[in-house]
GROMACS .gro file of C-alpha atoms in nm:
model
  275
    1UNK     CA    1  -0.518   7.233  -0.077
    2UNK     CA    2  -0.464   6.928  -0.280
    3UNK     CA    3  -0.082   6.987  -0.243
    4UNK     CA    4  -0.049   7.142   0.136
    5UNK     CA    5  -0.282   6.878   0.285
    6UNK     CA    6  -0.039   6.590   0.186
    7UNK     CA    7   0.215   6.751   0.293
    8UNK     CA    8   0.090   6.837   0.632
    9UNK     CA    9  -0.003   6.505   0.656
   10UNK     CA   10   0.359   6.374   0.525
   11UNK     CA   11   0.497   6.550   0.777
   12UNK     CA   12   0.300   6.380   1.095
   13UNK     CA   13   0.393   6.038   0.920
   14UNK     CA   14   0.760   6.149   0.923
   15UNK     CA   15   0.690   6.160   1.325
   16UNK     CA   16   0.525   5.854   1.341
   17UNK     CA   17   0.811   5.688   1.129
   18UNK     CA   18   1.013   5.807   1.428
   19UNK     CA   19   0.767   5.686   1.701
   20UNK     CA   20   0.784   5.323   1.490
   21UNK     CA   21   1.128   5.329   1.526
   22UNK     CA   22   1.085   5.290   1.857
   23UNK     CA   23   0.790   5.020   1.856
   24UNK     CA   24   1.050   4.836   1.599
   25UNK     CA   25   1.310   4.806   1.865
   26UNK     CA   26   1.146   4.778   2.136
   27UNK     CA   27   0.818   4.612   2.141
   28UNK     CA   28   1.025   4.235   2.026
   29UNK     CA   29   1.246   4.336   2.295
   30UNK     CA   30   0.971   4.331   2.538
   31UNK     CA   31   1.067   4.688   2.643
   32UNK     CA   32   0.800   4.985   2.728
   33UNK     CA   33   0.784   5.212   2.435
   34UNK     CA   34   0.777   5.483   2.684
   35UNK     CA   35   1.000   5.495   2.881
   36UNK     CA   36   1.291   5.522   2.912
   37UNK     CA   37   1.369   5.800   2.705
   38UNK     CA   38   1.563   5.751   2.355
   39UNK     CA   39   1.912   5.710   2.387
   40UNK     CA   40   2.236   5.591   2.209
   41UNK     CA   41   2.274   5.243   2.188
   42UNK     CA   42   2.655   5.254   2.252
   43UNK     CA   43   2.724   5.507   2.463
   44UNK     CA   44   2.350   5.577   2.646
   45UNK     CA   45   2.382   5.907   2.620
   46UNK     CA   46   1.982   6.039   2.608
   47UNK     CA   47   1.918   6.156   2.256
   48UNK     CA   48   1.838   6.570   2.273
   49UNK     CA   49   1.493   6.695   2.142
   50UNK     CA   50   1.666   6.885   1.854
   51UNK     CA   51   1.839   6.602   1.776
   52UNK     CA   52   1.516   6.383   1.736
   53UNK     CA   53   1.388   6.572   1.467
   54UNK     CA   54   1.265   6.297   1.207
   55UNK     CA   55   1.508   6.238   0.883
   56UNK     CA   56   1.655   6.595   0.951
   57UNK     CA   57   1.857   6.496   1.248
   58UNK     CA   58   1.969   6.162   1.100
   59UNK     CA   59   2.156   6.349   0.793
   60UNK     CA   60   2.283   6.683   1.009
   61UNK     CA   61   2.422   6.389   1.279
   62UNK     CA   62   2.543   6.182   0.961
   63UNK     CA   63   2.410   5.874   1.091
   64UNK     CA   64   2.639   5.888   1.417
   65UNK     CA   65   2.523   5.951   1.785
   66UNK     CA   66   2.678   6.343   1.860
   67UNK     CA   67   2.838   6.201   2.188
   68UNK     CA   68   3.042   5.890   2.137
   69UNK     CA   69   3.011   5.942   1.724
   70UNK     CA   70   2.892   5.579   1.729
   71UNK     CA   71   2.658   5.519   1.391
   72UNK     CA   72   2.288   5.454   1.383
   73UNK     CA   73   2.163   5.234   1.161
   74UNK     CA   74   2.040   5.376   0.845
   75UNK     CA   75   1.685   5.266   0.859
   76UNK     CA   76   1.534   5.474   1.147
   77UNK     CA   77   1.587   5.757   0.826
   78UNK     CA   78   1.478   5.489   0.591
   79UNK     CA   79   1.162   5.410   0.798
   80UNK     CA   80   1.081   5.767   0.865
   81UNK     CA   81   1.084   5.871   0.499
   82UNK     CA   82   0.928   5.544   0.415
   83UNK     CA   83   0.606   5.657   0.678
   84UNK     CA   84   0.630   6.027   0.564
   85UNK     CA   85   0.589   5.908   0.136
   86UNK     CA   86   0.316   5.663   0.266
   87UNK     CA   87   0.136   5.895   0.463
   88UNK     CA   88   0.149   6.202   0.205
   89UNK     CA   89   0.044   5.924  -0.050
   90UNK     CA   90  -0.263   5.839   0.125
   91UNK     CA   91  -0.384   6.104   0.194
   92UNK     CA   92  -0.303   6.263  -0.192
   93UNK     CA   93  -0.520   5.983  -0.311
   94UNK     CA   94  -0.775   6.025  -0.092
   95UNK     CA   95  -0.832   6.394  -0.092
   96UNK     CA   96  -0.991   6.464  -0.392
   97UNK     CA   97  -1.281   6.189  -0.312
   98UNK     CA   98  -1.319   6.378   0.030
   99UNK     CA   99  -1.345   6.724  -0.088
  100UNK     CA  100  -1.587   6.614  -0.355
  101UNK     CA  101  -1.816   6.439  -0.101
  102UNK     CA  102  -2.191   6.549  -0.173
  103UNK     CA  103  -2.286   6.594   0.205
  104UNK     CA  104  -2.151   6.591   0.560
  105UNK     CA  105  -2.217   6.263   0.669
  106UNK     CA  106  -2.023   6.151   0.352
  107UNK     CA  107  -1.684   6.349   0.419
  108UNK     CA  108  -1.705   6.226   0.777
  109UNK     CA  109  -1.720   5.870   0.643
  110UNK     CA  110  -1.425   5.961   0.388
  111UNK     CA  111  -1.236   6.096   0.681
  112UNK     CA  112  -1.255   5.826   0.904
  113UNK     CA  113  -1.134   5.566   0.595
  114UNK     CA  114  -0.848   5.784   0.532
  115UNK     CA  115  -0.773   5.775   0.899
  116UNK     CA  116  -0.813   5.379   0.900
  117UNK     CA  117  -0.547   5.356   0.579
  118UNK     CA  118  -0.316   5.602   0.779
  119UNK     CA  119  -0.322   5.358   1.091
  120UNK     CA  120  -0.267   5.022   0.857
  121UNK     CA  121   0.028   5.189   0.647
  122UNK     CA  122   0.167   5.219   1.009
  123UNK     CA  123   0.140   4.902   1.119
  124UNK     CA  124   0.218   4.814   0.832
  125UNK     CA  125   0.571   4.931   0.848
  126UNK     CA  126   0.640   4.834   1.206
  127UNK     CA  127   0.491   4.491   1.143
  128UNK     CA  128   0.700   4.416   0.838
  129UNK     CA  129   1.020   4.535   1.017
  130UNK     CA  130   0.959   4.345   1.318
  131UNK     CA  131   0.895   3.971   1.147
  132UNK     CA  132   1.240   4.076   0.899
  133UNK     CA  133   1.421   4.095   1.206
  134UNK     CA  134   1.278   3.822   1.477
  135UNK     CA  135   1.028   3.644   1.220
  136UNK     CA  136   0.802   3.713   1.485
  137UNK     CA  137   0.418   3.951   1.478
  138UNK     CA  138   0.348   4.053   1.809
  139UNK     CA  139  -0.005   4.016   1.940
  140UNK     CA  140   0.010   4.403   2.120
  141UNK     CA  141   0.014   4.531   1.747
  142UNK     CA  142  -0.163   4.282   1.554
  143UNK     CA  143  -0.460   4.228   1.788
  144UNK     CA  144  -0.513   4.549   1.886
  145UNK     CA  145  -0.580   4.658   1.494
  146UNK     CA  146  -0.880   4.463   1.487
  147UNK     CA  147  -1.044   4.685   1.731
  148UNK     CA  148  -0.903   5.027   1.543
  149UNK     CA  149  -0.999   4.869   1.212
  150UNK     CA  150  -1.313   4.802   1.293
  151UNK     CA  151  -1.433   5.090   1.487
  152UNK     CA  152  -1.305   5.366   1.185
  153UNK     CA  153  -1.467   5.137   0.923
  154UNK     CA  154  -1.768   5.077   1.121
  155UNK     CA  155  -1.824   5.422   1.249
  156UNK     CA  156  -1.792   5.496   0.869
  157UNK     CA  157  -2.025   5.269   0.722
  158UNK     CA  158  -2.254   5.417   1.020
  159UNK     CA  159  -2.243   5.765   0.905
  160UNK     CA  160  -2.361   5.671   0.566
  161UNK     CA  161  -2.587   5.365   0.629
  162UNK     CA  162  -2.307   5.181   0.435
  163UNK     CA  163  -2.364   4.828   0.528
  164UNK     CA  164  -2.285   4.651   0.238
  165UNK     CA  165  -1.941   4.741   0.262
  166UNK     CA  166  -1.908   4.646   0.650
  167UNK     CA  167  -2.084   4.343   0.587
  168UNK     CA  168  -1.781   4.241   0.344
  169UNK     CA  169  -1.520   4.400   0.561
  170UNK     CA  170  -1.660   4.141   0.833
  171UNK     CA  171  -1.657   3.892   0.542
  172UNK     CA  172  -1.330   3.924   0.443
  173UNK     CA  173  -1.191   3.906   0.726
  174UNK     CA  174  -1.345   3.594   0.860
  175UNK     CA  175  -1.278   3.435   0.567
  176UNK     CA  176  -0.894   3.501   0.528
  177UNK     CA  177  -0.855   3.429   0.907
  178UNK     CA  178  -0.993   3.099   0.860
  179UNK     CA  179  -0.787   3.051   0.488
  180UNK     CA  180  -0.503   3.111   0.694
  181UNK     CA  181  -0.571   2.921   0.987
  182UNK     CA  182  -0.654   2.619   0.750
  183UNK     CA  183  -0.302   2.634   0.612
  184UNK     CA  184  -0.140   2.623   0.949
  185UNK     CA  185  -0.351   2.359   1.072
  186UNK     CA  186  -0.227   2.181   0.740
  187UNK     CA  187   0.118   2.308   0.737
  188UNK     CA  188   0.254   2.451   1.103
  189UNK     CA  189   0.601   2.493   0.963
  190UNK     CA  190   0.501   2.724   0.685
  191UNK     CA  191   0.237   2.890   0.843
  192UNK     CA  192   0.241   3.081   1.185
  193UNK     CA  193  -0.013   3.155   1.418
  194UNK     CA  194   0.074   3.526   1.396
  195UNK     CA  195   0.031   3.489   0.986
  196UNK     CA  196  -0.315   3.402   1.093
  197UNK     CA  197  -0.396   3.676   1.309
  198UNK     CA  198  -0.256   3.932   1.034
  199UNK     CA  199  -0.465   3.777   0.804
  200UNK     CA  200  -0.801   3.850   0.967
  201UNK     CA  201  -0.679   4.229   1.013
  202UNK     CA  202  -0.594   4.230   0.659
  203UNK     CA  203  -0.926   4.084   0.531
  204UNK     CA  204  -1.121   4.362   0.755
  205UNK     CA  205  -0.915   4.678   0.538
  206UNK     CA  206  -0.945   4.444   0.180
  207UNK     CA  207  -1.285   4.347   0.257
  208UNK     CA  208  -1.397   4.714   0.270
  209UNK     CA  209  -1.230   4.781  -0.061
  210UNK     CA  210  -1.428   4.508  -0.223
  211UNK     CA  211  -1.415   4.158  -0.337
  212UNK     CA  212  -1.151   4.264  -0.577
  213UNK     CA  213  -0.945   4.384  -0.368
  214UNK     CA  214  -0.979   4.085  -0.118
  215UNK     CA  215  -0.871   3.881  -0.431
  216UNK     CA  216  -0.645   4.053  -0.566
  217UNK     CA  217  -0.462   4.135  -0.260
  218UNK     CA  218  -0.459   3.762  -0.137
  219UNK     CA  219  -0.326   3.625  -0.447
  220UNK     CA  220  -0.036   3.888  -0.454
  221UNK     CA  221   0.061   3.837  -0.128
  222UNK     CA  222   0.182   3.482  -0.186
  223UNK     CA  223   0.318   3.577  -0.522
  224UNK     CA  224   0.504   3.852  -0.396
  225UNK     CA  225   0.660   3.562  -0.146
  226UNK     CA  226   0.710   3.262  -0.359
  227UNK     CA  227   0.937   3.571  -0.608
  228UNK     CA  228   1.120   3.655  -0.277
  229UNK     CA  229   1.145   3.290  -0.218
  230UNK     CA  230   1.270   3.191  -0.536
  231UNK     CA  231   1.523   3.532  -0.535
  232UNK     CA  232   1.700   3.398  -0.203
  233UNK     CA  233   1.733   3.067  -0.280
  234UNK     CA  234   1.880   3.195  -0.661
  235UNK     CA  235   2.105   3.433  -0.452
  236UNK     CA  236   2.249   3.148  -0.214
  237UNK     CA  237   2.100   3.354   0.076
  238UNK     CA  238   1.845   3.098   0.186
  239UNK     CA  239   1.783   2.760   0.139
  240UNK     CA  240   1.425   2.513   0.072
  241UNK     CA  241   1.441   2.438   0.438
  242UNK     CA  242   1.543   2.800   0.544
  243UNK     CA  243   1.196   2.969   0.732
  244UNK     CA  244   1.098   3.308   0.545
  245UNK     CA  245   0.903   3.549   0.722
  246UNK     CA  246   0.588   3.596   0.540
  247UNK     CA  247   0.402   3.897   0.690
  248UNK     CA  248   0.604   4.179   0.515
  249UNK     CA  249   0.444   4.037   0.156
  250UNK     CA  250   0.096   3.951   0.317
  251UNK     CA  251   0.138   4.326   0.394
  252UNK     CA  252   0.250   4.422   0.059
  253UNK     CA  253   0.011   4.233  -0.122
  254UNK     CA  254  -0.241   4.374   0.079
  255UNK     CA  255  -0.158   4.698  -0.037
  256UNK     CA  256  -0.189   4.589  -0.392
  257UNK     CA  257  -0.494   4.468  -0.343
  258UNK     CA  258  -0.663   4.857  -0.210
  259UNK     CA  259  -0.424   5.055  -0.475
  260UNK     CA  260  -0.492   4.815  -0.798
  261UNK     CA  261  -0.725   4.548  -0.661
  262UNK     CA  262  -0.988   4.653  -0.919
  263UNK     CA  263  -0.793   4.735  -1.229
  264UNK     CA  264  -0.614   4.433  -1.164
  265UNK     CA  265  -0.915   4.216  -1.164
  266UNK     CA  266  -1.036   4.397  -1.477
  267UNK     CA  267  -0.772   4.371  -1.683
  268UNK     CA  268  -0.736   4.011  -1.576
  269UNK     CA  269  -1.082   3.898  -1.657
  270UNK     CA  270  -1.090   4.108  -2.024
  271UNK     CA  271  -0.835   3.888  -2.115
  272UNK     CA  272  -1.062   3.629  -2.116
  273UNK     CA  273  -1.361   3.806  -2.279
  274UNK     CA  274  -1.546   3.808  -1.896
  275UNK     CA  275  -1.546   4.170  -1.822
   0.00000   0.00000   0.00000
């Protein structure tokens, strides 16, 4: 169980890496993610069902549209395997809290925060993509989570009369909204509007995972930034002046904050004899 249920669900993110593909390209481009079907870039040939067969088809093709032999980039594999190790990760760590749950309403509750962590490592990925390429977080995915967020996290804290937890999930994200929207108002060329709007999305999923987390996962998110910062200026590929997109390491840092917020923020305050 503990092995086929990640990989179950490591295959479904493999299809959903495939699915963000699309939302990658598209959704900047102000294009449906519907319709029209998938097709080659180059040539517009329609991409065949067997050849849309997540990572697989990408190595059998070689990278290269069967038609006009044109190549695809290498991250639609890259961002499939990247949603497939995410999702089997997830839901590896999370399994062995659900199976041990003492009652029903508690393994519905575990269920629906797996669910929630399966839906922000997506976004996740799409959202980072999309602001390395246009610098830009779209409102259709960023607003949108708010709702998701809240109604998995809620309808957990529901099931087991948890509301200490969705009291601070509601905490955190009001208060890193309005962090965020402080440092806009203060700085508009370092900090977007759609930095803000993460930000409150993000607080809602660190919030949950305790004040530790919310910490933690603030502090590393702007660390994480000023070392890309500093590496791009070092490596001639940016300048002082030149914008950085900052939602991929909000992102990331957000995701240190649920993984290690709490070890982090032990080992930090035994170091000063506080723990």
């Amino acid at each position: 169980m503990t092995i086929i249920v990640p990989a179950i669900v490591g295959v479904l993110g493999a299809a959903i890496g495939s699915f963000l593909n699309v939302v990658i390209y598209r959704v900047p481009a102000g294009i449906s993610v519907v319709h029209p079907p998938s097709a080659c870039p180059s040539c517009s040939a329609r991409v065949r069902p067997y050849d849309n067969i997540p990572i697989v088809s990408w190595l059998v093709l070689r990278g290269r549209c069967r038609d006009c032999a044109a190549p695809f980039s290498g991250r639609y594999a890259l961002v499939e395997l990247v949603t497939a190790l995410a999702f089997a990760g997830i839901a590896a760590w999370q399994l062995p809290a659900l199976l041990a749950a003492p009652s029903t309403p508690s393994t519905v509750a575990g269920a629906l925060v797996m669910l929630a962590l399966l839906y922000f490592a997506a976004i996740s990925i799409a959202l980072a993509a999309i602001d390395l390429d246009t610098h830009r977080l779209p409102n259709v995915i960023v607003l949108p989570s708010y709702a998701v967020l809240a109604a998995l996290l809620g309808a957990a804290a529901i099931a087991t009369a948890d509301l200490e937890s969705a009291a601070r999930a509601a905490a955190g994200a009001g208060i890193l909204f309005g962090g965020y929207l402080l440092l806009a108002l203060i700085s508009p060329r370092g900090m977007g509007m759609g930095d803000v709007k993460l930000a409150g999305a993000i607080g809602l999923v660190l919030g949950w995972f305790g004040w530790s987390a919310l910490v933690v996962g603030t502090l590393a998110a702007f660390l994480l930034g000023a070392i890309v910062g500093v590496a791009l200026i070092v490596a001639r590929r940016a300048s002082r002046s030149t914008g950085i997109p900052f939602g991929p390491w909000m992102l990331g840092g957000a995701w240190v904050g649920i993984l290690l917020g709490e070890p982090i923020a032990r080992g930090y305050l035994a170091l000063f004899g506080l723990e």
